[in-house]
Amino acid sequence: MKKTKLLFDNNKEFEMNIFEGTEGEQAIDISQLRQNTGLITLDEGYQNTGSCKSAISFVDGENGILRYRGIPIQELAENSTFVETSYLLIYGYLPTQKELKTFSNMLTENSLIHEEMIHFFDGIPPHAHPMAILSSMVNALSIYYPTLYSEAFFSITFDLVCARLLSKIRTLAAYSYKNSIGEPFVYPRHDLKYTENLLHMMFNSPVKPYTLDPEIVQALRVSLILHADHEQNCSTATVRLVGSSQVNLYTSICAGICALWGPLHGGANQQVVEMLEKIRDEGLTIKEVIENAKSKDNNFVLYGFGHRVYKNYDPRAKILKQLVEKLFNKLNIEEPLVEIAMELEHAALNDDYFAERNLYPNVDYYSGILYKAIGIPKEMFTVMFAIGRLPGWIAHWKEMHDTIPFKIGRPRQIYTGATLSHYIPIEQRG
Ligand code: SDX
């Protein structure tokens, strides 16, 4: 085990181990730092701090690499299905045909939500944001499908809880969409596969049957695969932190959905399309937008650009851009937002400000445009991200629970407030 030393000016020193992962990443193990030196570390936004060891996905930000359980994302996008990729992430290996069929059947059998849950929607106003509904309804699953933490711990129960969640999130998402447009809910069908069923429940209606287009199904399936996991991003780290209190899986995932909604995270895909629409509607020039993005004097953010880890082109954005071009050609769609997005990307990638900061398009830059072409409304874009990310969240929750015992997450802080003072009765406060 490699080691390093902290040297103090009073000649004291403290030796620490250096942990090395399978891809050569190295970390200083500071687990004994405070008890041996009285010091803690401080790292806003955890930019240099690892919260755990994980074998689920690997991101090489400098080289634009993303692998799920060692398999490059490009190969999974090309050859896998979302259900198979979910199995890979959660159980750690590509399933045999028998295992995949069993898993797929469990998802089919668990696609309905308890009929009583539908009454929850009665009180939800049409203008409610689907992410608010989804987080509430996912947590409500723990009302109808009680999973005592100890029960969920055993594999048989975990498999059922996992299948229920993976399957029902589609139904809850589709119902929240139908609720927002005042249309009757469309039940899942047992003869449809995962992505087909999601589109069926969202777009089919008793008065206007929806025809599943294989190109659209494949485009959405690949997008779900691309969103399935991404190391310790904000929402995954949230799922682990909340899950570390030993609360059930549904509630831990509810926390992840809430974190994902933020415009700096998964909410960016909706912001990107709204930004492009604003450029189109206000007739802004690309030059004006780039200048706004570089200026510190305004709160304009070039959504869909930049990333904490990728200092190269996000490999997912590359595939999504190809999907957009392919689908638009296939469906013969004229979408001015695509032209604006590509012109904006070209201008940013050729601007020193962005080059110096290694700012490239991220997964959210083209995903919203793709969802728009499929007919998914803006408010549902981050819901699509949540459905895609769910297997990753479940995989991280399981990985943490498989390492028994695991510690509750509880960061420290450095206090900067008032030193000791005393209560002053209100009469003496003037
Ligand atoms: C996702 O972590 C994950 O893996 C997330 C994700 C996943 O799969 O889970 O990949 C999904 O959340 C993608 C990111 C979606 N968010 C956006 O598109 C929002 C726009 N991007 C920025 O807000 C920002 O780039 C972040 C939040 C993504 C990353 O922020 P960091 O790592 O904290 O970087 P920073 O804000 O400190 O920026 C460093 C510099 C700053 O300039 P200087 O102070 O050095 O002058 O880059 C600038 C920033 O102002 N910068 C941008 C910019 N993003 C960063 N300038 C203009 N436009 C931008 N989009």
CSV table of C-alpha atoms and ligand atoms in Angstrom, one decimal:
chain,number,residue,atom,x,y,z
A,1,MET,CA,0.0,0.0,0.0
A,2,LYS,CA,1.5,3.4,-1.1
A,3,LYS,CA,1.7,6.0,1.7
A,4,THR,CA,2.0,9.7,2.1
A,5,LYS,CA,2.8,12.0,5.0
A,6,LEU,CA,1.4,15.2,6.4
A,7,LEU,CA,4.3,17.2,7.8
A,8,PHE,CA,3.5,19.9,10.5
A,9,ASP,CA,5.7,22.9,11.3
A,10,ASN,CA,6.4,21.4,14.8
A,11,ASN,CA,8.1,18.5,13.0
A,12,LYS,CA,5.2,16.2,13.8
A,13,GLU,CA,4.1,14.0,10.9
A,14,PHE,CA,1.2,11.9,10.1
A,15,GLU,CA,1.4,8.9,7.7
A,16,MET,CA,-1.7,8.1,5.6
A,17,ASN,CA,-2.4,5.2,3.2
A,18,ILE,CA,-3.0,5.9,-0.5
A,19,PHE,CA,-5.8,3.8,-1.9
A,20,GLU,CA,-5.6,2.9,-5.6
A,21,GLY,CA,-8.6,1.8,-7.7
A,22,THR,CA,-8.7,-0.6,-10.6
A,23,GLU,CA,-8.4,2.3,-13.1
A,24,GLY,CA,-5.4,3.8,-11.4
A,25,GLU,CA,-7.3,6.6,-9.5
A,26,GLN,CA,-5.6,7.3,-6.2
A,27,ALA,CA,-7.0,8.7,-2.9
A,28,ILE,CA,-5.5,9.6,0.4
A,29,ASP,CA,-7.3,7.7,3.2
A,30,ILE,CA,-8.1,10.4,5.8
A,31,SER,CA,-10.3,8.2,7.9
A,32,GLN,CA,-8.0,8.5,10.9
A,33,LEU,CA,-7.0,12.2,10.3
A,34,ARG,CA,-9.0,13.9,12.9
A,35,GLN,CA,-8.3,11.5,15.8
A,36,ASN,CA,-4.6,11.7,15.0
A,37,THR,CA,-4.1,15.3,14.1
A,38,GLY,CA,-7.3,17.2,15.2
A,39,LEU,CA,-7.6,18.3,11.6
A,40,ILE,CA,-10.5,17.8,9.2
A,41,THR,CA,-10.5,18.5,5.5
A,42,LEU,CA,-12.7,21.2,3.8
A,43,ASP,CA,-13.8,20.8,0.2
A,44,GLU,CA,-16.7,22.9,-1.0
A,45,GLY,CA,-18.9,20.9,-3.4
A,46,TYR,CA,-16.7,17.8,-2.7
A,47,GLN,CA,-14.7,18.6,-5.8
A,48,ASN,CA,-11.7,16.7,-4.5
A,49,THR,CA,-13.4,14.3,-2.0
A,50,GLY,CA,-14.4,10.7,-2.6
A,51,SER,CA,-17.4,9.6,-0.5
A,52,CYS,CA,-17.0,5.8,-1.3
A,53,LYS,CA,-15.4,3.1,-3.3
A,54,SER,CA,-17.7,1.9,-6.1
A,55,ALA,CA,-17.6,-0.7,-8.8
A,56,ILE,CA,-20.7,0.4,-10.7
A,57,SER,CA,-19.6,3.1,-13.3
A,58,PHE,CA,-16.3,4.7,-14.2
A,59,VAL,CA,-15.9,8.2,-15.7
A,60,ASP,CA,-12.6,9.4,-17.1
A,61,GLY,CA,-13.4,13.1,-17.4
A,62,GLU,CA,-10.2,14.1,-19.1
A,63,ASN,CA,-10.7,11.5,-21.9
A,64,GLY,CA,-14.5,11.5,-22.1
A,65,ILE,CA,-14.9,7.9,-21.1
A,66,LEU,CA,-17.9,6.4,-19.4
A,67,ARG,CA,-18.3,2.6,-18.6
A,68,TYR,CA,-21.0,0.7,-16.8
A,69,ARG,CA,-19.4,-2.3,-14.9
A,70,GLY,CA,-16.4,-1.9,-17.3
A,71,ILE,CA,-18.5,-1.9,-20.6
A,72,PRO,CA,-18.1,1.3,-22.7
A,73,ILE,CA,-21.4,3.3,-22.9
A,74,GLN,CA,-21.1,3.3,-26.7
A,75,GLU,CA,-21.3,-0.6,-26.8
A,76,LEU,CA,-24.3,-0.6,-24.5
A,77,ALA,CA,-26.1,2.1,-26.5
A,78,GLU,CA,-25.5,0.1,-29.7
A,79,ASN,CA,-26.3,-3.4,-28.5
A,80,SER,CA,-28.2,-3.5,-25.2
A,81,THR,CA,-31.7,-2.7,-23.9
A,82,PHE,CA,-32.5,-0.5,-20.9
A,83,VAL,CA,-33.7,-3.5,-19.0
A,84,GLU,CA,-30.5,-5.5,-19.7
A,85,THR,CA,-28.4,-2.5,-18.8
A,86,SER,CA,-30.4,-2.0,-15.6
A,87,TYR,CA,-29.7,-5.6,-14.6
A,88,LEU,CA,-25.9,-5.1,-15.4
A,89,LEU,CA,-25.8,-2.0,-13.2
A,90,ILE,CA,-27.8,-3.5,-10.3
A,91,TYR,CA,-26.5,-7.0,-10.2
A,92,GLY,CA,-23.0,-6.4,-11.6
A,93,TYR,CA,-22.9,-8.6,-14.7
A,94,LEU,CA,-24.7,-9.1,-18.0
A,95,PRO,CA,-27.6,-11.5,-17.3
A,96,THR,CA,-28.0,-14.9,-19.0
A,97,GLN,CA,-31.1,-15.2,-21.3
A,98,LYS,CA,-32.9,-17.0,-18.4
A,99,GLU,CA,-32.0,-14.3,-15.9
A,100,LEU,CA,-33.0,-11.5,-18.2
A,101,LYS,CA,-36.3,-13.2,-19.0
A,102,THR,CA,-37.1,-13.6,-15.2
A,103,PHE,CA,-36.1,-10.0,-14.6
A,104,SER,CA,-38.2,-8.8,-17.5
A,105,ASN,CA,-41.2,-10.8,-16.4
A,106,MET,CA,-40.9,-9.4,-12.9
A,107,LEU,CA,-41.0,-5.9,-14.4
A,108,THR,CA,-44.1,-6.8,-16.5
A,109,GLU,CA,-45.9,-8.3,-13.5
A,110,ASN,CA,-45.2,-5.2,-11.4
A,111,SER,CA,-46.1,-2.5,-13.9
A,112,LEU,CA,-49.5,-1.6,-12.3
A,113,ILE,CA,-49.7,0.7,-9.3
A,114,HIS,CA,-52.1,-0.1,-6.5
A,115,GLU,CA,-55.5,1.1,-7.7
A,116,GLU,CA,-55.9,3.1,-4.5
A,117,MET,CA,-52.8,5.2,-5.4
A,118,ILE,CA,-54.7,6.7,-8.3
A,119,HIS,CA,-56.8,8.7,-5.8
A,120,PHE,CA,-53.6,10.6,-4.9
A,121,PHE,CA,-53.8,12.2,-8.3
A,122,ASP,CA,-57.3,13.6,-7.6
A,123,GLY,CA,-55.8,16.3,-5.4
A,124,ILE,CA,-52.9,17.2,-7.8
A,125,PRO,CA,-53.6,20.3,-9.9
A,126,PRO,CA,-52.9,20.1,-13.6
A,127,HIS,CA,-50.1,22.7,-13.5
A,128,ALA,CA,-48.1,20.7,-10.9
A,129,HIS,CA,-44.6,19.9,-12.1
A,130,PRO,CA,-44.3,16.2,-12.9
A,131,MET,CA,-41.0,16.0,-10.9
A,132,ALA,CA,-42.9,17.2,-7.7
A,133,ILE,CA,-45.5,14.5,-8.4
A,134,LEU,CA,-43.0,11.8,-9.2
A,135,SER,CA,-41.0,12.3,-6.0
A,136,SER,CA,-44.2,12.3,-3.9
A,137,MET,CA,-45.6,9.2,-5.6
A,138,VAL,CA,-42.4,7.3,-5.4
A,139,ASN,CA,-42.2,7.9,-1.7
A,140,ALA,CA,-45.9,6.9,-1.5
A,141,LEU,CA,-45.0,3.5,-2.8
A,142,SER,CA,-43.6,2.8,0.7
A,143,ILE,CA,-47.2,3.3,2.0
A,144,TYR,CA,-48.7,0.7,-0.4
A,145,TYR,CA,-45.8,-1.6,-0.6
A,146,PRO,CA,-44.3,-1.6,2.9
A,147,THR,CA,-40.7,-2.7,2.9
A,148,LEU,CA,-39.4,-2.8,6.4
A,149,TYR,CA,-35.7,-2.1,6.1
A,150,SER,CA,-34.8,-5.5,7.5
A,151,GLU,CA,-37.1,-7.2,4.9
A,152,ALA,CA,-35.6,-5.3,2.0
A,153,PHE,CA,-32.2,-6.5,3.2
A,154,PHE,CA,-32.7,-10.1,2.0
A,155,SER,CA,-32.1,-10.7,-1.7
A,156,ILE,CA,-35.6,-12.1,-2.5
A,157,THR,CA,-37.3,-9.0,-1.1
A,158,PHE,CA,-34.8,-6.7,-2.6
A,159,ASP,CA,-35.4,-8.2,-6.1
A,160,LEU,CA,-39.1,-7.6,-5.7
A,161,VAL,CA,-38.7,-4.1,-4.3
A,162,CYS,CA,-36.3,-3.3,-7.1
A,163,ALA,CA,-38.6,-4.7,-9.9
A,164,ARG,CA,-41.6,-2.8,-8.4
A,165,LEU,CA,-39.7,0.5,-8.4
A,166,LEU,CA,-38.1,0.1,-11.9
A,167,SER,CA,-41.5,-0.9,-13.4
A,168,LYS,CA,-43.9,1.4,-11.5
A,169,ILE,CA,-41.8,4.6,-12.0
A,170,ARG,CA,-43.0,4.5,-15.7
A,171,THR,CA,-46.6,4.2,-14.7
A,172,LEU,CA,-46.3,7.0,-12.1
A,173,ALA,CA,-44.6,9.2,-14.7
A,174,ALA,CA,-47.2,8.5,-17.4
A,175,TYR,CA,-50.0,9.1,-15.0
A,176,SER,CA,-48.6,12.4,-13.9
A,177,TYR,CA,-48.4,13.4,-17.6
A,178,LYS,CA,-52.0,12.3,-18.2
A,179,ASN,CA,-53.0,14.2,-15.1
A,180,SER,CA,-51.4,17.4,-16.4
A,181,ILE,CA,-53.3,17.2,-19.7
A,182,GLY,CA,-56.6,16.1,-18.1
A,183,GLU,CA,-56.7,12.8,-20.0
A,184,PRO,CA,-57.7,9.4,-18.6
A,185,PHE,CA,-54.9,7.2,-17.4
A,186,VAL,CA,-53.8,4.4,-19.8
A,187,TYR,CA,-52.9,1.2,-18.0
A,188,PRO,CA,-49.7,-0.7,-18.9
A,189,ARG,CA,-49.9,-3.7,-21.2
A,190,HIS,CA,-48.2,-7.0,-20.4
A,191,ASP,CA,-47.5,-7.6,-24.1
A,192,LEU,CA,-45.3,-4.5,-24.3
A,193,LYS,CA,-41.6,-4.2,-23.3
A,194,TYR,CA,-40.3,-1.5,-21.0
A,195,THR,CA,-39.8,1.5,-23.3
A,196,GLU,CA,-42.8,0.7,-25.5
A,197,ASN,CA,-45.0,0.5,-22.4
A,198,LEU,CA,-43.8,3.9,-21.2
A,199,LEU,CA,-44.7,5.5,-24.6
A,200,HIS,CA,-48.0,3.6,-24.7
A,201,MET,CA,-49.1,4.9,-21.2
A,202,MET,CA,-48.0,8.4,-22.1
A,203,PHE,CA,-49.5,8.8,-25.5
A,204,ASN,CA,-52.2,6.3,-26.1
A,205,SER,CA,-55.8,7.4,-25.5
A,206,PRO,CA,-59.2,5.9,-25.9
A,207,VAL,CA,-60.0,8.5,-28.6
A,208,LYS,CA,-56.7,8.5,-30.5
A,209,PRO,CA,-54.7,5.3,-30.6
A,210,TYR,CA,-50.9,5.8,-30.5
A,211,THR,CA,-48.8,3.9,-32.9
A,212,LEU,CA,-45.4,2.8,-31.6
A,213,ASP,CA,-42.7,3.9,-34.1
A,214,PRO,CA,-39.7,1.6,-33.7
A,215,GLU,CA,-37.3,4.5,-34.4
A,216,ILE,CA,-38.8,6.5,-31.6
A,217,VAL,CA,-38.8,3.6,-29.2
A,218,GLN,CA,-35.1,2.9,-30.0
A,219,ALA,CA,-34.2,6.6,-29.6
A,220,LEU,CA,-35.9,6.7,-26.1
A,221,ARG,CA,-34.4,3.3,-25.2
A,222,VAL,CA,-30.9,4.5,-26.0
A,223,SER,CA,-31.4,7.8,-24.1
A,224,LEU,CA,-32.5,5.8,-21.0
A,225,ILE,CA,-29.4,3.7,-21.2
A,226,LEU,CA,-27.2,6.8,-21.5
A,227,HIS,CA,-28.7,8.3,-18.4
A,228,ALA,CA,-28.6,5.1,-16.3
A,229,ASP,CA,-25.6,5.9,-14.0
A,230,HIS,CA,-22.8,8.4,-13.6
A,231,GLU,CA,-20.7,7.8,-10.5
A,232,GLN,CA,-21.3,10.1,-7.5
A,233,ASN,CA,-23.3,12.9,-9.1
A,234,CYS,CA,-25.4,15.1,-6.9
A,235,SER,CA,-28.5,12.9,-7.0
A,236,THR,CA,-26.7,9.5,-6.6
A,237,ALA,CA,-24.7,10.9,-3.7
A,238,THR,CA,-28.0,12.0,-2.2
A,239,VAL,CA,-29.5,8.5,-2.6
A,240,ARG,CA,-26.4,7.1,-0.8
A,241,LEU,CA,-26.5,9.7,1.9
A,242,VAL,CA,-30.2,9.3,2.6
A,243,GLY,CA,-30.0,5.5,2.3
A,244,SER,CA,-27.1,5.5,4.8
A,245,SER,CA,-29.7,6.3,7.6
A,246,GLN,CA,-31.2,2.9,6.8
A,247,VAL,CA,-34.4,4.3,5.4
A,248,ASN,CA,-36.2,2.2,2.8
A,249,LEU,CA,-35.3,2.2,-0.9
A,250,TYR,CA,-38.4,4.1,-2.1
A,251,THR,CA,-37.7,7.0,0.2
A,252,SER,CA,-34.0,7.1,-0.7
A,253,ILE,CA,-34.9,7.2,-4.4
A,254,CYS,CA,-37.5,10.0,-3.6
A,255,ALA,CA,-34.5,12.1,-2.3
A,256,GLY,CA,-32.5,11.4,-5.4
A,257,ILE,CA,-35.4,12.5,-7.6
A,258,CYS,CA,-35.6,15.8,-5.7
A,259,ALA,CA,-31.9,16.4,-6.1
A,260,LEU,CA,-32.0,15.6,-9.8
A,261,TRP,CA,-34.7,18.2,-10.4
A,262,GLY,CA,-32.3,21.1,-9.8
A,263,PRO,CA,-31.5,23.2,-13.0
A,264,LEU,CA,-27.7,22.6,-12.4
A,265,HIS,CA,-28.3,18.9,-12.5
A,266,GLY,CA,-31.0,16.9,-14.3
A,267,GLY,CA,-33.3,19.9,-14.6
A,268,ALA,CA,-30.8,21.3,-17.1
A,269,ASN,CA,-32.5,19.4,-20.0
A,270,GLN,CA,-35.7,21.5,-19.6
A,271,GLN,CA,-33.6,24.7,-19.1
A,272,VAL,CA,-31.7,24.0,-22.4
A,273,VAL,CA,-34.9,23.9,-24.5
A,274,GLU,CA,-36.3,26.9,-22.7
A,275,MET,CA,-33.0,28.7,-23.4
A,276,LEU,CA,-33.1,27.8,-27.1
A,277,GLU,CA,-36.7,28.9,-27.3
A,278,LYS,CA,-35.8,32.2,-25.7
A,279,ILE,CA,-33.0,32.7,-28.3
A,280,ARG,CA,-35.5,31.9,-31.1
A,281,ASP,CA,-38.4,34.0,-29.8
A,282,GLU,CA,-36.3,37.0,-28.8
A,283,GLY,CA,-34.2,36.8,-32.0
A,284,LEU,CA,-30.9,36.8,-30.0
A,285,THR,CA,-27.8,36.3,-32.0
A,286,ILE,CA,-25.4,33.5,-31.2
A,287,LYS,CA,-22.7,36.1,-30.5
A,288,GLU,CA,-25.0,37.8,-27.9
A,289,VAL,CA,-25.7,34.5,-26.2
A,290,ILE,CA,-22.0,33.6,-26.0
A,291,GLU,CA,-21.2,37.0,-24.6
A,292,ASN,CA,-24.0,36.6,-22.0
A,293,ALA,CA,-22.6,33.2,-21.1
A,294,LYS,CA,-19.1,34.6,-20.5
A,295,SER,CA,-20.2,37.7,-18.6
A,296,LYS,CA,-20.1,37.6,-14.8
A,297,ASP,CA,-22.5,40.6,-14.7
A,298,ASN,CA,-25.6,38.6,-15.4
A,299,ASN,CA,-27.2,35.4,-14.2
A,300,PHE,CA,-27.4,33.9,-17.6
A,301,VAL,CA,-26.3,30.3,-17.7
A,302,LEU,CA,-25.5,28.3,-20.8
A,303,TYR,CA,-27.4,25.3,-19.8
A,304,GLY,CA,-26.3,21.9,-21.2
A,305,PHE,CA,-22.6,23.1,-21.1
A,306,GLY,CA,-19.9,22.4,-18.6
A,307,HIS,CA,-19.5,19.5,-16.2
A,308,ARG,CA,-17.8,18.9,-12.9
A,309,VAL,CA,-15.9,15.8,-14.2
A,310,TYR,CA,-15.9,15.9,-18.0
A,311,LYS,CA,-13.2,18.2,-19.2
A,312,ASN,CA,-13.8,16.7,-22.7
A,313,TYR,CA,-16.9,16.1,-24.8
A,314,ASP,CA,-19.4,14.1,-22.7
A,315,PRO,CA,-19.6,10.8,-24.6
A,316,ARG,CA,-23.4,10.7,-23.9
A,317,ALA,CA,-23.9,14.1,-25.6
A,318,LYS,CA,-22.1,12.8,-28.7
A,319,ILE,CA,-24.5,9.8,-29.0
A,320,LEU,CA,-27.6,12.0,-28.2
A,321,LYS,CA,-26.5,14.5,-30.9
A,322,GLN,CA,-26.3,11.6,-33.4
A,323,LEU,CA,-29.7,10.3,-32.2
A,324,VAL,CA,-31.2,13.7,-32.8
A,325,GLU,CA,-29.8,14.0,-36.3
A,326,LYS,CA,-31.0,10.4,-37.1
A,327,LEU,CA,-34.5,10.8,-35.7
A,328,PHE,CA,-35.1,14.2,-37.2
A,329,ASN,CA,-34.1,12.9,-40.7
A,330,LYS,CA,-36.2,9.8,-40.2
A,331,LEU,CA,-39.2,11.7,-39.1
A,332,ASN,CA,-38.5,14.5,-41.6
A,333,ILE,CA,-38.8,17.1,-38.8
A,334,GLU,CA,-37.8,20.7,-39.4
A,335,GLU,CA,-36.9,22.0,-35.9
A,336,PRO,CA,-35.2,25.4,-35.7
A,337,LEU,CA,-34.0,24.7,-32.2
A,338,VAL,CA,-31.6,22.0,-33.6
A,339,GLU,CA,-29.9,24.6,-35.8
A,340,ILE,CA,-29.7,27.0,-32.9
A,341,ALA,CA,-28.2,24.4,-30.6
A,342,MET,CA,-25.6,23.3,-33.2
A,343,GLU,CA,-24.6,26.9,-34.0
A,344,LEU,CA,-24.3,27.7,-30.3
A,345,GLU,CA,-22.2,24.6,-29.7
A,346,HIS,CA,-19.9,25.4,-32.6
A,347,ALA,CA,-19.5,29.0,-31.4
A,348,ALA,CA,-18.8,27.9,-27.8
A,349,LEU,CA,-16.3,25.2,-28.8
A,350,ASN,CA,-14.4,27.8,-30.8
A,351,ASP,CA,-14.3,30.4,-28.0
A,352,ASP,CA,-11.3,30.8,-25.8
A,353,TYR,CA,-13.4,31.3,-22.6
A,354,PHE,CA,-15.0,27.8,-23.0
A,355,ALA,CA,-11.8,26.2,-24.2
A,356,GLU,CA,-9.8,27.5,-21.3
A,357,ARG,CA,-12.4,26.1,-18.9
A,358,ASN,CA,-12.9,22.8,-20.7
A,359,LEU,CA,-16.6,23.5,-21.2
A,360,TYR,CA,-18.3,21.1,-23.5
A,361,PRO,CA,-21.9,20.0,-24.1
A,362,ASN,CA,-23.1,17.6,-21.4
A,363,VAL,CA,-25.8,15.0,-21.4
A,364,ASP,CA,-28.5,17.6,-21.1
A,365,TYR,CA,-27.6,19.6,-24.1
A,366,TYR,CA,-29.3,17.5,-26.8
A,367,SER,CA,-31.5,15.2,-24.7
A,368,GLY,CA,-34.3,17.8,-24.4
A,369,ILE,CA,-34.4,18.3,-28.2
A,370,LEU,CA,-34.7,14.6,-28.6
A,371,TYR,CA,-37.6,14.3,-26.2
A,372,LYS,CA,-39.3,17.2,-27.9
A,373,ALA,CA,-39.1,15.4,-31.2
A,374,ILE,CA,-40.7,12.3,-29.5
A,375,GLY,CA,-43.6,14.5,-28.4
A,376,ILE,CA,-42.6,14.6,-24.7
A,377,PRO,CA,-43.4,18.0,-23.1
A,378,LYS,CA,-40.6,20.1,-21.5
A,379,GLU,CA,-41.9,19.5,-18.0
A,380,MET,CA,-41.4,15.7,-18.5
A,381,PHE,CA,-37.8,16.0,-19.6
A,382,THR,CA,-36.3,15.6,-16.2
A,383,VAL,CA,-38.8,12.8,-15.4
A,384,MET,CA,-37.2,10.9,-18.4
A,385,PHE,CA,-33.8,11.5,-16.8
A,386,ALA,CA,-35.1,10.1,-13.5
A,387,ILE,CA,-36.5,7.0,-15.2
A,388,GLY,CA,-33.1,6.5,-16.9
A,389,ARG,CA,-31.1,7.1,-13.7
A,390,LEU,CA,-33.2,4.9,-11.5
A,391,PRO,CA,-31.2,1.7,-12.1
A,392,GLY,CA,-28.0,3.6,-11.2
A,393,TRP,CA,-29.6,4.9,-8.0
A,394,ILE,CA,-30.8,1.4,-7.0
A,395,ALA,CA,-27.4,-0.1,-7.8
A,396,HIS,CA,-25.6,2.4,-5.5
A,397,TRP,CA,-28.2,1.9,-2.7
A,398,LYS,CA,-27.7,-1.9,-3.1
A,399,GLU,CA,-23.9,-1.6,-3.3
A,400,MET,CA,-23.9,0.4,0.0
A,401,HIS,CA,-26.2,-2.1,1.7
A,402,ASP,CA,-24.1,-5.1,0.5
A,403,THR,CA,-21.1,-3.7,2.4
A,404,ILE,CA,-22.3,-4.5,5.9
A,405,PRO,CA,-21.9,-2.7,8.2
A,406,PHE,CA,-22.0,0.7,6.4
A,407,LYS,CA,-21.7,4.0,8.3
A,408,ILE,CA,-24.3,6.7,8.3
A,409,GLY,CA,-23.1,9.6,6.3
A,410,ARG,CA,-22.4,12.7,8.5
A,411,PRO,CA,-20.0,15.3,7.1
A,412,ARG,CA,-18.2,17.6,9.5
A,413,GLN,CA,-17.9,21.4,9.2
A,414,ILE,CA,-15.8,24.3,10.3
A,415,TYR,CA,-17.8,26.6,12.5
A,416,THR,CA,-17.5,30.4,11.7
A,417,GLY,CA,-20.3,31.8,13.8
A,418,ALA,CA,-20.4,33.8,17.0
A,419,THR,CA,-18.2,32.5,19.9
A,420,LEU,CA,-19.7,31.9,23.3
A,421,SER,CA,-22.5,34.5,24.2
A,422,HIS,CA,-25.5,34.4,26.6
A,423,TYR,CA,-29.2,34.9,26.5
A,424,ILE,CA,-30.4,38.5,26.9
A,425,PRO,CA,-34.0,38.9,28.3
A,426,ILE,CA,-36.2,40.8,25.8
A,427,GLU,CA,-36.7,43.7,28.2
A,428,GLN,CA,-33.0,44.4,28.0
A,429,ARG,CA,-32.8,44.3,24.2
A,430,GLY,CA,-34.2,47.9,23.6
B,1,SDX,C1,-25.7,16.8,-15.1
B,1,SDX,O1,-22.2,15.1,-11.9
B,1,SDX,C2,-22.7,14.5,-12.9
B,1,SDX,O2,-22.3,13.5,-13.4
B,1,SDX,C3,-24.0,15.2,-13.5
B,1,SDX,C4,-24.6,14.5,-14.8
B,1,SDX,C5,-25.1,13.1,-14.5
B,1,SDX,O3,-25.1,12.3,-15.4
B,1,SDX,O4,-25.5,12.9,-13.3
B,1,SDX,O5,-23.6,14.5,-15.8
B,1,SDX,C6,-25.8,15.3,-15.3
B,1,SDX,O6,-26.1,17.3,-14.1
B,1,SDX,C7,-25.0,17.5,-16.2
B,1,SDX,C8,-24.8,19.1,-15.8
B,1,SDX,C9,-26.1,19.8,-16.1
B,1,SDX,N1,-26.0,21.2,-15.7
B,1,SDX,C10,-25.9,22.2,-16.6
B,1,SDX,O7,-25.9,22.1,-17.8
B,1,SDX,C11,-25.9,23.6,-16.0
B,1,SDX,C12,-24.8,24.5,-16.6
B,1,SDX,N2,-23.5,24.0,-16.2
B,1,SDX,C13,-22.9,24.7,-15.0
B,1,SDX,O8,-23.8,25.1,-14.1
B,1,SDX,C14,-21.7,23.9,-14.5
B,1,SDX,O9,-20.9,23.7,-15.6
B,1,SDX,C15,-21.9,22.7,-13.7
B,1,SDX,C16,-22.9,22.9,-12.6
B,1,SDX,C17,-22.4,21.6,-14.6
B,1,SDX,C18,-20.5,22.3,-13.1
B,1,SDX,O10,-20.2,23.2,-12.2
B,1,SDX,P1,-18.8,23.2,-11.5
B,1,SDX,O11,-18.1,22.0,-11.7
B,1,SDX,O12,-19.0,23.7,-10.1
B,1,SDX,O13,-17.9,24.3,-12.2
B,1,SDX,P2,-17.9,25.9,-11.9
B,1,SDX,O14,-19.4,26.4,-11.8
B,1,SDX,O15,-17.0,26.1,-10.8
B,1,SDX,O16,-17.4,26.5,-13.3
B,1,SDX,C19,-15.9,26.6,-13.5
B,1,SDX,C20,-15.8,27.8,-14.5
B,1,SDX,C21,-16.5,29.1,-13.9
B,1,SDX,O17,-15.8,30.2,-14.5
B,1,SDX,P3,-14.6,31.0,-13.7
B,1,SDX,O18,-15.1,31.2,-12.3
B,1,SDX,O19,-13.4,30.0,-13.7
B,1,SDX,O20,-14.4,32.2,-14.5
B,1,SDX,O21,-16.5,27.5,-15.7
B,1,SDX,C22,-17.6,28.5,-15.8
B,1,SDX,C23,-17.9,29.0,-14.4
B,1,SDX,O22,-18.4,30.3,-14.5
B,1,SDX,N3,-18.8,27.7,-16.3
B,1,SDX,C24,-19.6,28.2,-17.3
B,1,SDX,C25,-20.6,27.2,-17.4
B,1,SDX,N4,-20.3,26.2,-16.6
B,1,SDX,C26,-19.2,26.5,-15.9
B,1,SDX,N5,-19.6,29.4,-17.9
B,1,SDX,C27,-20.6,29.5,-18.8
B,1,SDX,N6,-21.6,28.6,-19.1
B,1,SDX,C28,-21.6,27.4,-18.4
B,1,SDX,N7,-22.5,26.5,-18.7
